[in-house]
Coordinates of C-alpha atoms in Angstrom, one line a residue:
M116 CA 18.2 71.7 72.2
A117 CA 15.4 72.4 69.8
L118 CA 16.1 72.8 66.2
V119 CA 15.5 76.2 64.7
P120 CA 14.7 76.5 61.0
G121 CA 17.8 77.4 59.2
Y122 CA 20.1 76.4 62.0
S123 CA 22.4 73.3 62.1
S124 CA 23.6 72.1 65.4
D125 CA 26.2 69.7 63.9
E126 CA 28.2 72.1 61.8
D127 CA 27.1 75.5 63.4
E128 CA 26.1 76.6 59.9
V129 CA 23.1 78.7 59.2
F130 CA 21.5 78.3 55.8
A131 CA 19.8 80.9 53.9
P132 CA 16.3 81.5 55.1
G133 CA 14.8 80.6 51.7
D134 CA 16.9 77.5 51.2
V135 CA 15.2 75.1 53.5
F136 CA 16.5 71.9 51.7
G137 CA 20.0 73.1 51.2
L138 CA 19.8 73.3 47.4
S139 CA 22.2 76.2 47.2
S140 CA 25.0 74.1 48.4
L141 CA 24.7 71.6 45.5
P142 CA 27.2 72.1 42.6
A143 CA 25.6 73.6 39.6
A144 CA 26.9 73.5 36.0
K145 CA 25.5 76.9 35.3
K146 CA 24.4 79.7 37.6
V147 CA 20.7 80.3 37.5
R148 CA 19.5 83.7 36.6
V149 CA 17.1 85.1 39.1
D150 CA 15.1 88.3 39.6
D151 CA 16.2 90.9 42.1
T152 CA 13.1 90.3 44.0
A153 CA 14.2 86.8 44.7
K154 CA 17.0 88.1 47.0
A155 CA 14.4 89.2 49.5
P156 CA 14.4 86.9 52.5
H157 CA 11.6 84.4 52.5
W158 CA 11.2 81.6 54.8
L159 CA 9.1 79.4 52.4
E160 CA 8.6 79.6 48.6
A161 CA 6.5 76.9 46.9
A162 CA 7.0 78.2 43.3
P163 CA 10.3 77.2 41.5
N164 CA 12.8 79.7 40.3
V165 CA 12.0 80.7 36.7
L166 CA 12.9 83.4 34.4
S167 CA 10.6 86.4 34.7
E168 CA 11.0 87.2 31.0
D169 CA 12.6 85.8 27.9
L170 CA 15.3 88.2 26.9
L171 CA 15.7 86.6 23.5
H172 CA 11.9 86.7 22.9
Q173 CA 12.1 83.0 21.9
T174 CA 8.8 81.4 20.8
S175 CA 10.0 77.8 21.3
L176 CA 11.7 75.9 24.1
V177 CA 14.7 73.8 23.2
T178 CA 15.7 71.2 25.7
R179 CA 18.3 68.5 25.8
P180 CA 17.7 64.9 26.8
T181 CA 20.1 65.3 29.7
D182 CA 18.3 68.3 31.2
T183 CA 16.4 67.6 34.4
Q184 CA 15.0 71.1 35.0
M185 CA 12.9 73.4 32.9
N186 CA 13.4 77.0 34.0
V187 CA 10.4 78.5 32.0
N188 CA 6.8 78.3 32.9
I189 CA 4.9 77.0 29.8
K190 CA 1.3 78.0 29.4
Y191 CA -1.3 75.3 29.6
D192 CA -2.6 76.1 26.1
D193 CA 0.9 75.6 24.7
M194 CA 1.3 72.3 26.5
M195 CA -2.0 70.9 25.2
L196 CA -1.4 71.9 21.5
P197 CA -1.8 69.0 19.0
S198 CA 1.2 67.7 17.2
Q199 CA 2.4 70.0 14.5
G200 CA 4.7 69.8 11.6
P201 CA 5.0 67.7 8.4
E202 CA 3.5 64.2 8.3
N203 CA 5.8 61.2 8.6
P204 CA 6.4 59.9 5.1
F205 CA 7.4 56.5 6.4
G206 CA 4.2 55.8 8.4
D207 CA 1.7 53.0 7.6
R208 CA -0.2 53.5 4.3
K209 CA 1.1 57.0 3.8
R210 CA 4.2 56.3 1.7
F211 CA 2.6 56.6 -1.8
L212 CA -0.3 59.0 -1.1
N213 CA -0.5 61.2 -4.2
Q214 CA 3.1 60.4 -5.0
N215 CA 4.3 61.2 -8.5
A216 CA 7.1 59.0 -9.7
L217 CA 9.2 59.0 -12.8
A218 CA 7.1 56.2 -14.3
G219 CA 3.8 57.9 -13.5
H220 CA 1.4 58.3 -10.7
V221 CA 1.8 55.7 -8.0
E222 CA -1.2 54.4 -6.0
E223 CA -1.0 51.9 -3.2
Q224 CA -3.3 48.8 -3.6
S225 CA -3.9 45.8 -1.3
M226 CA -4.0 42.5 -3.3
T227 CA -3.4 38.9 -2.4
D228 CA -0.8 36.7 -4.1
H229 CA -3.6 34.5 -5.6
A230 CA -5.5 37.5 -7.0
F231 CA -2.3 39.0 -8.5
R232 CA -1.3 35.6 -10.1
A233 CA -4.8 35.2 -11.5
Q234 CA -4.8 38.6 -13.1
H235 CA -1.3 38.2 -14.4
L236 CA -2.1 34.8 -16.0
T237 CA -5.3 36.2 -17.5
H238 CA -3.5 39.1 -19.1
A239 CA -0.7 36.8 -20.4
I240 CA -3.1 34.1 -21.8
L241 CA -6.3 35.9 -22.6
G242 CA -5.0 39.4 -23.2
Y243 CA -6.9 41.4 -20.6
S244 CA -6.9 42.0 -16.8
A245 CA -8.7 44.2 -14.3
N246 CA -7.5 47.8 -13.8
P247 CA -6.3 48.1 -10.2
S248 CA -6.5 52.0 -10.2
I249 CA -8.9 53.8 -7.9
D250 CA -9.2 56.7 -10.3
P251 CA -12.9 56.9 -11.3
N252 CA -12.0 58.1 -14.8
A253 CA -9.6 55.1 -15.4
P254 CA -10.9 52.2 -17.6
A255 CA -12.1 49.1 -15.8
V256 CA -10.2 46.7 -18.0
L257 CA -6.7 46.8 -19.4
G258 CA -5.9 45.0 -22.7
S259 CA -8.3 43.5 -25.1
L260 CA -11.9 44.6 -24.3
D261 CA -13.4 42.2 -26.9
S262 CA -11.7 39.2 -25.4
A263 CA -12.9 40.2 -21.9
Q264 CA -16.5 40.5 -23.2
T265 CA -16.3 37.1 -24.9
N266 CA -15.2 35.5 -21.7
G267 CA -17.5 37.5 -19.5
F268 CA -14.7 39.4 -17.8
S269 CA -13.7 36.2 -16.0
T270 CA -10.2 35.4 -14.8
I271 CA -8.4 32.3 -16.0
D272 CA -9.1 30.4 -12.8
T273 CA -12.8 30.9 -12.9
L274 CA -13.2 30.2 -16.6
R275 CA -15.3 27.0 -17.2
A276 CA -16.4 25.2 -20.4
T277 CA -20.1 25.3 -21.1
K278 CA -22.2 22.2 -21.1
N279 CA -22.5 22.2 -24.9
Q280 CA -18.7 22.4 -25.3
R281 CA -18.3 19.5 -22.9
K282 CA -20.8 17.4 -24.8
E283 CA -19.0 18.1 -28.1
L284 CA -15.7 17.0 -26.6
K285 CA -17.3 13.9 -25.2
R286 CA -18.7 12.9 -28.6
K287 CA -15.3 13.0 -30.2
R288 CA -14.0 10.1 -28.0
K289 CA -13.9 6.8 -29.8
Q290 CA -15.5 3.6 -28.3
R291 CA -13.5 1.5 -25.9
G292 CA -14.2 -1.7 -27.9
D293 CA -15.2 -5.2 -26.9
L294 CA -13.2 -7.3 -24.4
D295 CA -13.6 -10.4 -26.5
I296 CA -12.0 -8.9 -29.6
V297 CA -8.2 -8.7 -29.4
E298 CA -7.3 -7.3 -32.8
G299 CA -9.0 -5.7 -35.8
E300 CA -12.2 -3.6 -35.9
G301 CA -13.9 -3.2 -32.6
A302 CA -11.0 -4.5 -30.6
Y303 CA -10.7 -3.5 -26.9
V304 CA -8.6 -0.4 -26.3
G305 CA -10.0 0.6 -23.0
P306 CA -9.0 4.0 -21.6
W307 CA -6.5 4.4 -24.4
A308 CA -9.1 5.0 -27.0
S309 CA -8.1 7.9 -29.4
W310 CA -10.1 11.0 -30.2
E311 CA -11.9 11.6 -33.5
G312 CA -10.0 14.0 -35.6
D313 CA -6.6 13.1 -34.1
E314 CA -5.5 11.1 -37.1
P315 CA -2.3 12.5 -38.7
E316 CA -3.1 15.0 -41.5
N317 CA -0.9 16.1 -44.5
H318 CA -0.7 19.8 -45.0
F319 CA 0.6 21.1 -48.3
L320 CA 2.1 24.4 -49.2
T321 CA 0.0 26.5 -51.5
G322 CA 1.4 29.0 -54.1
V323 CA 4.6 27.0 -54.5
E324 CA 5.5 24.9 -57.5
V325 CA 6.1 21.4 -56.4
G326 CA 8.5 19.2 -58.4
E327 CA 7.9 15.6 -59.5
E328 CA 10.1 14.2 -56.7
E329 CA 8.2 16.2 -54.1
E330 CA 4.9 15.1 -55.5
E331 CA 5.9 11.5 -55.2
E332 CA 6.9 12.1 -51.6
E333 CA 3.6 13.7 -50.9
E334 CA 1.7 10.8 -52.4
E335 CA 3.5 8.4 -50.1
E336 CA 2.7 10.6 -47.1
E337 CA -1.0 10.5 -48.1
E338 CA -1.1 6.8 -47.2
V339 CA -3.2 6.3 -44.0
V340 CA -1.0 5.5 -41.0
K341 CA -2.6 2.7 -39.1
T342 CA -2.4 3.1 -35.3
K343 CA -1.7 0.1 -33.3
K344 CA -4.4 -1.0 -30.9
A345 CA -3.6 -1.6 -27.3
K346 CA -3.9 -5.2 -26.4
P347 CA -5.4 -6.2 -23.1
K348 CA -3.0 -7.3 -20.4
R349 CA -2.3 -11.0 -20.2
G350 CA -4.3 -12.6 -17.4
A351 CA -7.1 -10.0 -17.5
P352 CA -10.7 -11.4 -17.4
G353 CA -11.2 -13.5 -20.5
Q354 CA -7.5 -13.6 -21.3
E355 CA -6.5 -16.7 -19.3
T356 CA -4.4 -19.2 -21.3
S357 CA -2.5 -22.4 -20.8
V358 CA 0.3 -24.1 -22.6
F359 CA 0.7 -27.8 -23.0
H360 CA 4.4 -28.8 -23.1
G361 CA 4.1 -32.4 -24.3
K362 CA 4.1 -33.8 -27.9
S363 CA 0.6 -35.3 -27.7
M364 CA -2.3 -35.0 -25.3
T365 CA -3.0 -38.7 -25.4
D366 CA -1.0 -41.9 -25.6
Y367 CA -1.5 -44.9 -27.9
Q368 CA -4.5 -45.9 -25.9
G369 CA -6.1 -42.5 -25.9
R370 CA -5.3 -41.7 -22.2
T371 CA -4.3 -38.3 -21.1
Y372 CA -2.0 -37.4 -18.2
M373 CA -5.0 -37.6 -15.9
S374 CA -4.8 -41.4 -15.9
P375 CA -2.3 -42.7 -13.3
P376 CA 0.8 -44.5 -14.8
V377 CA 0.2 -47.8 -13.2
A378 CA 2.8 -49.5 -15.5
E379 CA 5.6 -47.3 -14.3
A380 CA 4.4 -47.1 -10.7
P381 CA 2.5 -50.2 -9.6
N382 CA 2.4 -49.0 -6.0
L383 CA -0.2 -46.4 -6.9
L384 CA -2.8 -49.2 -6.5
Q385 CA -1.9 -49.8 -2.9
E386 CA -3.8 -48.4 0.0
V387 CA -2.5 -45.1 1.4
G388 CA -0.4 -45.6 4.6
S389 CA -0.3 -49.4 4.4
Q390 CA 3.5 -49.5 4.4
D391 CA 6.1 -48.2 6.8
C392 CA 7.7 -44.9 5.8
F393 CA 11.4 -43.9 6.0
I394 CA 13.1 -40.6 6.1
P395 CA 14.4 -39.4 2.7
K396 CA 18.1 -38.4 2.3
V397 CA 19.0 -38.3 -1.4
C398 CA 17.7 -36.0 -4.1
I399 CA 17.0 -37.9 -7.3
H400 CA 15.2 -35.2 -9.4
T401 CA 15.0 -31.4 -9.6
W402 CA 12.2 -29.5 -11.4
T403 CA 13.2 -26.2 -12.9
G404 CA 10.9 -23.8 -14.7
H405 CA 9.8 -21.1 -12.2
T406 CA 11.7 -17.9 -12.5
Q407 CA 10.9 -16.8 -8.9
G408 CA 10.2 -18.5 -5.6
V409 CA 7.6 -21.3 -5.3
S410 CA 4.9 -20.5 -2.7
V411 CA 2.7 -23.7 -2.7
I412 CA 2.6 -27.2 -4.1
R413 CA -0.3 -29.7 -4.1
T414 CA -0.2 -33.4 -5.1
F415 CA -3.0 -34.9 -7.2
P416 CA -5.7 -36.4 -4.9
Q417 CA -5.7 -40.2 -4.3
T418 CA -3.0 -41.2 -6.7
G419 CA -0.4 -38.4 -6.3
H420 CA 1.1 -39.1 -9.7
M421 CA 1.2 -35.3 -10.5
F422 CA 1.4 -32.1 -8.5
L423 CA 0.6 -28.4 -9.0
S424 CA 3.0 -25.6 -8.1
G425 CA 2.1 -21.9 -7.6
S426 CA 4.9 -19.4 -7.8
M427 CA 5.6 -15.7 -7.3
D428 CA 6.2 -15.4 -11.0
T429 CA 2.3 -15.5 -11.4
K430 CA 2.4 -18.9 -13.1
I431 CA 0.9 -22.3 -12.1
K432 CA 2.6 -25.4 -13.4
L433 CA 1.4 -29.0 -13.5
W434 CA 4.4 -31.5 -13.1
D435 CA 4.7 -35.2 -13.8
I436 CA 6.4 -37.4 -11.1
Y437 CA 6.7 -41.0 -12.3
T438 CA 6.8 -41.0 -16.1
H439 CA 9.3 -38.4 -17.4
G440 CA 9.4 -35.9 -14.6
N441 CA 8.7 -32.9 -16.8
C442 CA 6.3 -30.0 -16.9
L443 CA 3.0 -31.0 -18.4
R444 CA 1.1 -27.7 -18.6
T445 CA 1.6 -24.0 -17.6
F446 CA -1.4 -21.9 -16.6
H447 CA -1.3 -18.2 -17.3
G448 CA -4.0 -16.2 -15.7
H449 CA -2.9 -14.3 -12.6
V450 CA -1.0 -11.0 -12.8
K451 CA 0.5 -11.2 -9.3
A452 CA 2.1 -13.8 -7.1
V453 CA 0.0 -17.0 -6.6
K454 CA -0.8 -17.6 -2.9
D455 CA -2.6 -20.9 -2.8
V456 CA -4.0 -23.8 -5.0
T457 CA -6.2 -26.7 -4.2
F458 CA -7.6 -29.7 -6.0
S459 CA -11.2 -30.9 -6.1
N460 CA -11.8 -34.5 -4.9
D461 CA -11.5 -36.1 -8.3
G462 CA -8.7 -33.7 -9.4
R463 CA -10.5 -32.7 -12.6
Q464 CA -10.6 -29.1 -11.4
F465 CA -8.6 -26.9 -9.1
L466 CA -8.8 -23.4 -7.6
S467 CA -6.1 -20.8 -7.4
C468 CA -5.9 -17.5 -5.5
S469 CA -3.5 -14.7 -6.0
Y470 CA -2.5 -11.3 -4.7
D471 CA -4.3 -9.8 -7.7
R472 CA -7.5 -10.3 -5.5
T473 CA -9.0 -13.0 -7.7
I474 CA -9.9 -16.6 -7.3
K475 CA -10.0 -18.7 -10.5
L476 CA -11.4 -22.2 -11.3
W477 CA -9.4 -24.2 -13.8
D478 CA -9.9 -27.4 -15.7
T479 CA -6.8 -29.6 -15.0
E480 CA -7.0 -31.5 -18.3
T481 CA -7.8 -28.8 -20.8
G482 CA -6.2 -25.9 -19.0
Q483 CA -9.3 -23.7 -19.5
C484 CA -10.2 -21.1 -16.9
L485 CA -13.9 -21.9 -16.1
K486 CA -14.9 -19.2 -13.7
R487 CA -13.6 -16.3 -11.7
F488 CA -14.5 -15.1 -8.2
G489 CA -13.5 -12.1 -6.1
N490 CA -14.8 -9.5 -3.7
G491 CA -12.0 -6.9 -4.0
K492 CA -9.9 -8.3 -1.1
I493 CA -6.8 -10.5 -1.2
P494 CA -7.6 -14.2 -0.7
Y495 CA -4.9 -16.0 1.4
V496 CA -6.3 -19.6 1.3
V497 CA -8.9 -21.5 -0.7
R498 CA -10.4 -24.9 0.1
F499 CA -13.0 -27.1 -1.6
H500 CA -15.6 -28.7 0.7
P501 CA -14.4 -32.3 1.1
D502 CA -17.9 -33.9 0.8
Q503 CA -18.6 -35.3 -2.6
D504 CA -22.1 -33.8 -2.7
K505 CA -20.7 -30.3 -1.9
Q506 CA -18.0 -30.0 -4.5
H507 CA -19.6 -26.9 -5.9
I508 CA -18.9 -25.0 -2.6
F509 CA -15.5 -23.7 -1.5
L510 CA -14.3 -21.4 1.3
A511 CA -11.8 -18.6 1.0
G512 CA -9.9 -16.8 3.8
M513 CA -9.6 -13.2 3.0
S514 CA -7.4 -10.2 4.0
D515 CA -10.5 -8.4 5.4
K516 CA -10.7 -10.9 8.4
K517 CA -13.6 -12.9 6.8
I518 CA -14.1 -16.4 5.6
I519 CA -16.2 -16.3 2.4
Q520 CA -18.3 -19.2 1.2
Y521 CA -19.0 -19.3 -2.5
D522 CA -21.4 -21.4 -4.6
M523 CA -19.6 -22.1 -7.9
N524 CA -22.9 -22.9 -9.7
T525 CA -24.3 -19.4 -9.2
G526 CA -21.1 -17.5 -8.4
D527 CA -22.7 -15.9 -5.3
I528 CA -21.5 -15.6 -1.8
T529 CA -23.7 -17.8 0.3
Q530 CA -22.2 -17.2 3.8
E531 CA -19.7 -15.0 5.6
Y532 CA -17.8 -16.0 8.7
D533 CA -16.8 -12.8 10.4
Q534 CA -15.2 -13.2 13.8
H535 CA -11.5 -13.0 13.3
L536 CA -9.5 -9.8 14.1
G537 CA -6.9 -10.3 11.4
P538 CA -6.4 -11.8 7.9
V539 CA -7.3 -15.5 7.8
N540 CA -4.4 -17.8 6.9
T541 CA -5.7 -21.4 7.1
I542 CA -8.9 -23.4 6.7
T543 CA -8.9 -27.1 7.9
F544 CA -12.0 -29.4 7.8
V545 CA -12.4 -31.7 10.8
D546 CA -15.1 -34.0 12.4
D547 CA -16.2 -35.7 9.1
N548 CA -16.3 -32.3 7.4
R549 CA -19.1 -31.0 9.6
R550 CA -16.7 -28.4 11.2
F551 CA -13.7 -26.5 10.1
V552 CA -10.8 -24.8 12.0
T553 CA -9.3 -21.4 11.0
T554 CA -6.2 -19.6 12.1
S555 CA -5.5 -15.9 11.7
D556 CA -2.9 -13.2 12.2
D557 CA -4.8 -12.3 15.4
K558 CA -3.0 -15.2 17.1
T559 CA -6.2 -17.2 17.7
I560 CA -7.7 -20.5 16.6
R561 CA -11.5 -20.6 16.0
A562 CA -13.7 -23.6 15.2
W563 CA -16.9 -23.3 13.2
D564 CA -19.9 -25.4 12.3
F565 CA -20.2 -25.4 8.5
D566 CA -22.7 -22.9 7.2
I567 CA -23.3 -21.4 10.7
P568 CA -21.3 -18.2 11.2
V569 CA -20.9 -18.7 14.9
V570 CA -17.7 -19.6 16.7
I571 CA -18.1 -22.9 18.6
K572 CA -14.5 -22.9 20.0
Y573 CA -12.2 -20.0 20.6
I574 CA -8.6 -20.7 21.5
A575 CA -6.5 -17.7 22.6
E576 CA -3.7 -17.5 25.2
P577 CA -1.3 -14.7 26.0
H578 CA 1.7 -16.7 25.1
M579 CA 0.3 -17.8 21.7
H580 CA 1.7 -16.7 18.4
S581 CA 0.3 -16.6 14.9
M582 CA -0.1 -20.0 13.2
P583 CA 0.1 -19.5 9.4
A584 CA 0.2 -23.2 8.4
V585 CA -2.0 -26.1 9.6
T586 CA -2.0 -29.8 8.5
L587 CA -4.3 -32.6 9.4
H588 CA -2.8 -35.9 10.8
P589 CA -3.5 -39.0 8.6
S590 CA -5.6 -40.4 11.4
N591 CA -7.8 -37.3 11.4
R592 CA -7.6 -37.2 15.2
Y593 CA -5.1 -34.3 15.4
F594 CA -4.0 -31.3 13.5
A595 CA -0.6 -29.7 13.7
A596 CA -0.1 -25.9 13.6
Q597 CA 3.1 -24.2 12.8
S598 CA 3.6 -21.5 15.4
L599 CA 5.9 -18.6 14.7
D600 CA 7.7 -19.0 18.0
N601 CA 9.7 -21.9 16.4
Q602 CA 7.6 -24.8 17.4
I603 CA 4.8 -27.0 16.2
L604 CA 1.7 -27.4 18.4
V605 CA -0.8 -30.3 18.2
Y606 CA -4.5 -30.0 18.9
S607 CA -7.3 -32.6 19.0
T608 CA -10.0 -32.5 16.4
D609 CA -12.8 -33.6 18.7
N610 CA -12.6 -31.1 21.6
F611 CA -9.9 -28.7 20.1
R612 CA -7.7 -29.0 23.2
Q613 CA -3.9 -28.8 22.9
N614 CA -1.9 -32.0 23.4
R615 CA 0.7 -30.8 25.8
K616 CA 2.8 -33.9 25.5
K617 CA 3.4 -33.4 21.7
R618 CA 5.5 -30.4 21.0
F619 CA 8.0 -30.2 18.2
A620 CA 10.8 -27.7 18.2
G621 CA 14.4 -27.2 17.2
H622 CA 13.8 -25.4 13.8
S623 CA 13.7 -21.7 12.9
V624 CA 10.6 -20.6 11.1
A625 CA 10.0 -17.2 12.7
G626 CA 8.5 -15.0 10.0
Y627 CA 7.8 -17.8 7.5
A628 CA 4.6 -19.7 6.8
C629 CA 6.4 -23.1 6.4
Q630 CA 4.0 -26.0 5.8
V631 CA 3.8 -28.9 8.2
G632 CA 3.9 -32.5 6.7
F633 CA 3.0 -36.0 7.8
S634 CA 4.3 -39.3 6.4
P635 CA 1.4 -41.4 5.0
D636 CA 1.6 -43.8 8.0
G637 CA 1.7 -40.9 10.5
K638 CA 5.0 -42.0 11.9
W639 CA 7.0 -38.9 11.0
I640 CA 6.2 -35.2 11.2
S641 CA 8.2 -32.8 9.1
S642 CA 8.7 -29.1 8.4
G643 CA 10.8 -26.8 6.4
D644 CA 12.7 -23.9 8.0
G645 CA 14.1 -20.5 7.1
E646 CA 17.6 -21.8 6.6
G647 CA 16.8 -24.2 3.7
N648 CA 16.5 -27.4 5.9
V649 CA 13.8 -30.0 6.2
V650 CA 13.5 -31.3 9.8
F651 CA 11.9 -34.7 10.6
W652 CA 10.6 -35.6 14.1
D653 CA 9.4 -38.8 15.6
W654 CA 5.6 -38.4 16.1
K655 CA 5.7 -40.5 19.3
T656 CA 8.8 -39.2 21.1
G657 CA 8.9 -35.7 19.7
R658 CA 12.7 -36.0 19.0
I659 CA 14.4 -34.8 15.9
K660 CA 15.3 -37.8 13.8
S661 CA 17.0 -36.0 10.8
R662 CA 17.8 -32.6 9.5
L663 CA 18.1 -32.5 5.7
K664 CA 19.8 -29.6 3.9
A665 CA 17.5 -29.3 0.9
H666 CA 17.7 -25.7 -0.6
S667 CA 19.7 -22.5 -0.4
K668 CA 16.6 -20.5 0.7
V669 CA 13.6 -21.1 3.0
V670 CA 11.7 -24.3 2.3
I671 CA 8.2 -22.9 2.3
T672 CA 6.3 -26.1 1.5
H673 CA 6.7 -29.8 1.0
E674 CA 4.6 -32.9 0.3
W675 CA 4.9 -36.6 1.1
L676 CA 3.9 -38.8 -1.8
P677 CA 0.9 -40.8 -0.6
H678 CA 1.8 -44.2 -2.1
D679 CA 5.5 -44.2 -1.6
T680 CA 7.4 -45.1 1.6
S681 CA 10.0 -42.4 1.6
K682 CA 9.5 -39.8 -1.2
V683 CA 9.1 -36.2 -0.4
I684 CA 8.8 -33.2 -2.7
T685 CA 10.2 -29.9 -1.4
A686 CA 9.7 -26.4 -2.8
S687 CA 11.7 -23.3 -1.9
W688 CA 11.9 -19.6 -2.5
D689 CA 15.0 -20.3 -4.7
G690 CA 12.6 -21.4 -7.4
L691 CA 13.5 -25.1 -7.4
I692 CA 11.4 -28.1 -6.6
K693 CA 13.2 -31.3 -5.6
L694 CA 12.3 -35.0 -5.1
W695 CA 13.9 -36.8 -2.2
V696 CA 14.0 -40.5 -1.5
S697 CA 15.6 -42.8 1.1
S698 CA 19.1 -44.2 0.6
S699 CA 17.7 -47.7 1.1
I700 CA 15.5 -47.4 -2.0
I701 CA 18.6 -46.3 -4.1
L702 CA 20.5 -49.3 -2.8
N703 CA 17.6 -51.7 -3.7
V704 CA 17.4 -50.3 -7.2
F705 CA 21.1 -50.6 -7.7
R706 CA 21.0 -54.3 -6.6
A707 CA 18.1 -55.0 -8.9
L708 CA 20.0 -53.5 -11.9
T709 CA 23.2 -55.5 -11.1
I710 CA 21.3 -58.7 -10.9

């Protein structure tokens, strides 16, 4: 059956003709007031049920947040009225508008922290500051107007001294002095020079009677107080010194310590390497004098009756071996740890380099510092050119990856070898001194022709480690390199190929630049290690022959005496230097004494 408006077939209930959606059946909290005309039957009504008139003649509509219906028709003009009522006192930039406080009239200003601090400091120090008020009748400056005019109304952070004022201040500084004068008038004071007018002055009270005792005290105070001059640091340029520790520089024949003691050691006249060498086992002498670890030792060329030692205590010492076994001279010149020393061919001069970024040339006999060299970088190794006609040339491996060639006659750098990728550690001359081999922290070996900055041989393998110590074999056919993977590798000096058959291992040197040594006859190869031992290998078989416990700390360097069959000098970071000999020599000496 067709549905009729207002009729329900399910419940047989007929709704009111005007209630099409059944709104009258919904529960209402409050009965709606309607006009009498609304009771007339209507089938459809689009307008909502509203009050025909406001009985209370209200001019405003009050609603609750929970209300869902508004039973009053509001005029369009009323709905589109702008917001009315008092302004929000808590809105942005409206809090202090024309606000009168107990302390006065309050105005809001926008100012950065830097500007506020600048004005605050200016008012506290100079006595004036800018007025932040926007009142056109208010003064522009608060505080002292005269002080503000004198400083040009500048704040404390923009105030600058004039050029004339700076010149006057500069003129008051005293002269730095002369480097060559240590004390007295015109002595060097450097950046510690005082200012003129800073001398202590005596101020006396005026208008007060001074007694005789007070007058005497004032007369004593009137004496000029002499200010102590700052002495230049020991070891600075021009301040190198040396100390001779013996009683006399010459003996009864007028010979200095430069002459070999043939009477005490007749074997010094023998040819180097002419006798068979033996492995030392007994310590017969200990040199003490360095207060910190010893980093390098070098025996005197040809004779080997003396040796130099460079230490971390910045000192270089010259020691006697055969006569008395004492310290002959101490050289003071470096201000940081000594890294390397090297003798010239005749031993009359030697070079030293240090972590203070200087290289110094010394006279072995007089102890005088002859020349100084440096390019601002740390030198790690220095070597004289071995040729007799090139003794005025030396090479230095630097921390800036370069090998620098110096001419001592002019003091100039004559050549730079720049191919390494790390600091240069060793320089070794080979092939009759026409070439030299260098090693670096870049884990490579490079060969050079002298005076030609082009690499002729480049040795680099993925398995290679850094080689901080290299020593030439007595036959000049091989050189041994201390590798930081706890082994010694041997390379040929003619084609620079590695000799795979000769590899010496069994010691621990990782992290230490322990020097490699050869016996004068080339039969034994030796090396210190990080545990204080000296390890000896057979050159032919590569087997460890002996392990000698020599020091309590790492044995960083050692030297075989060239004219003795079994004497070795060891130096360690414990500050001690020891002389070791074979037990057979001790037995022979004992037999000679008993006979």
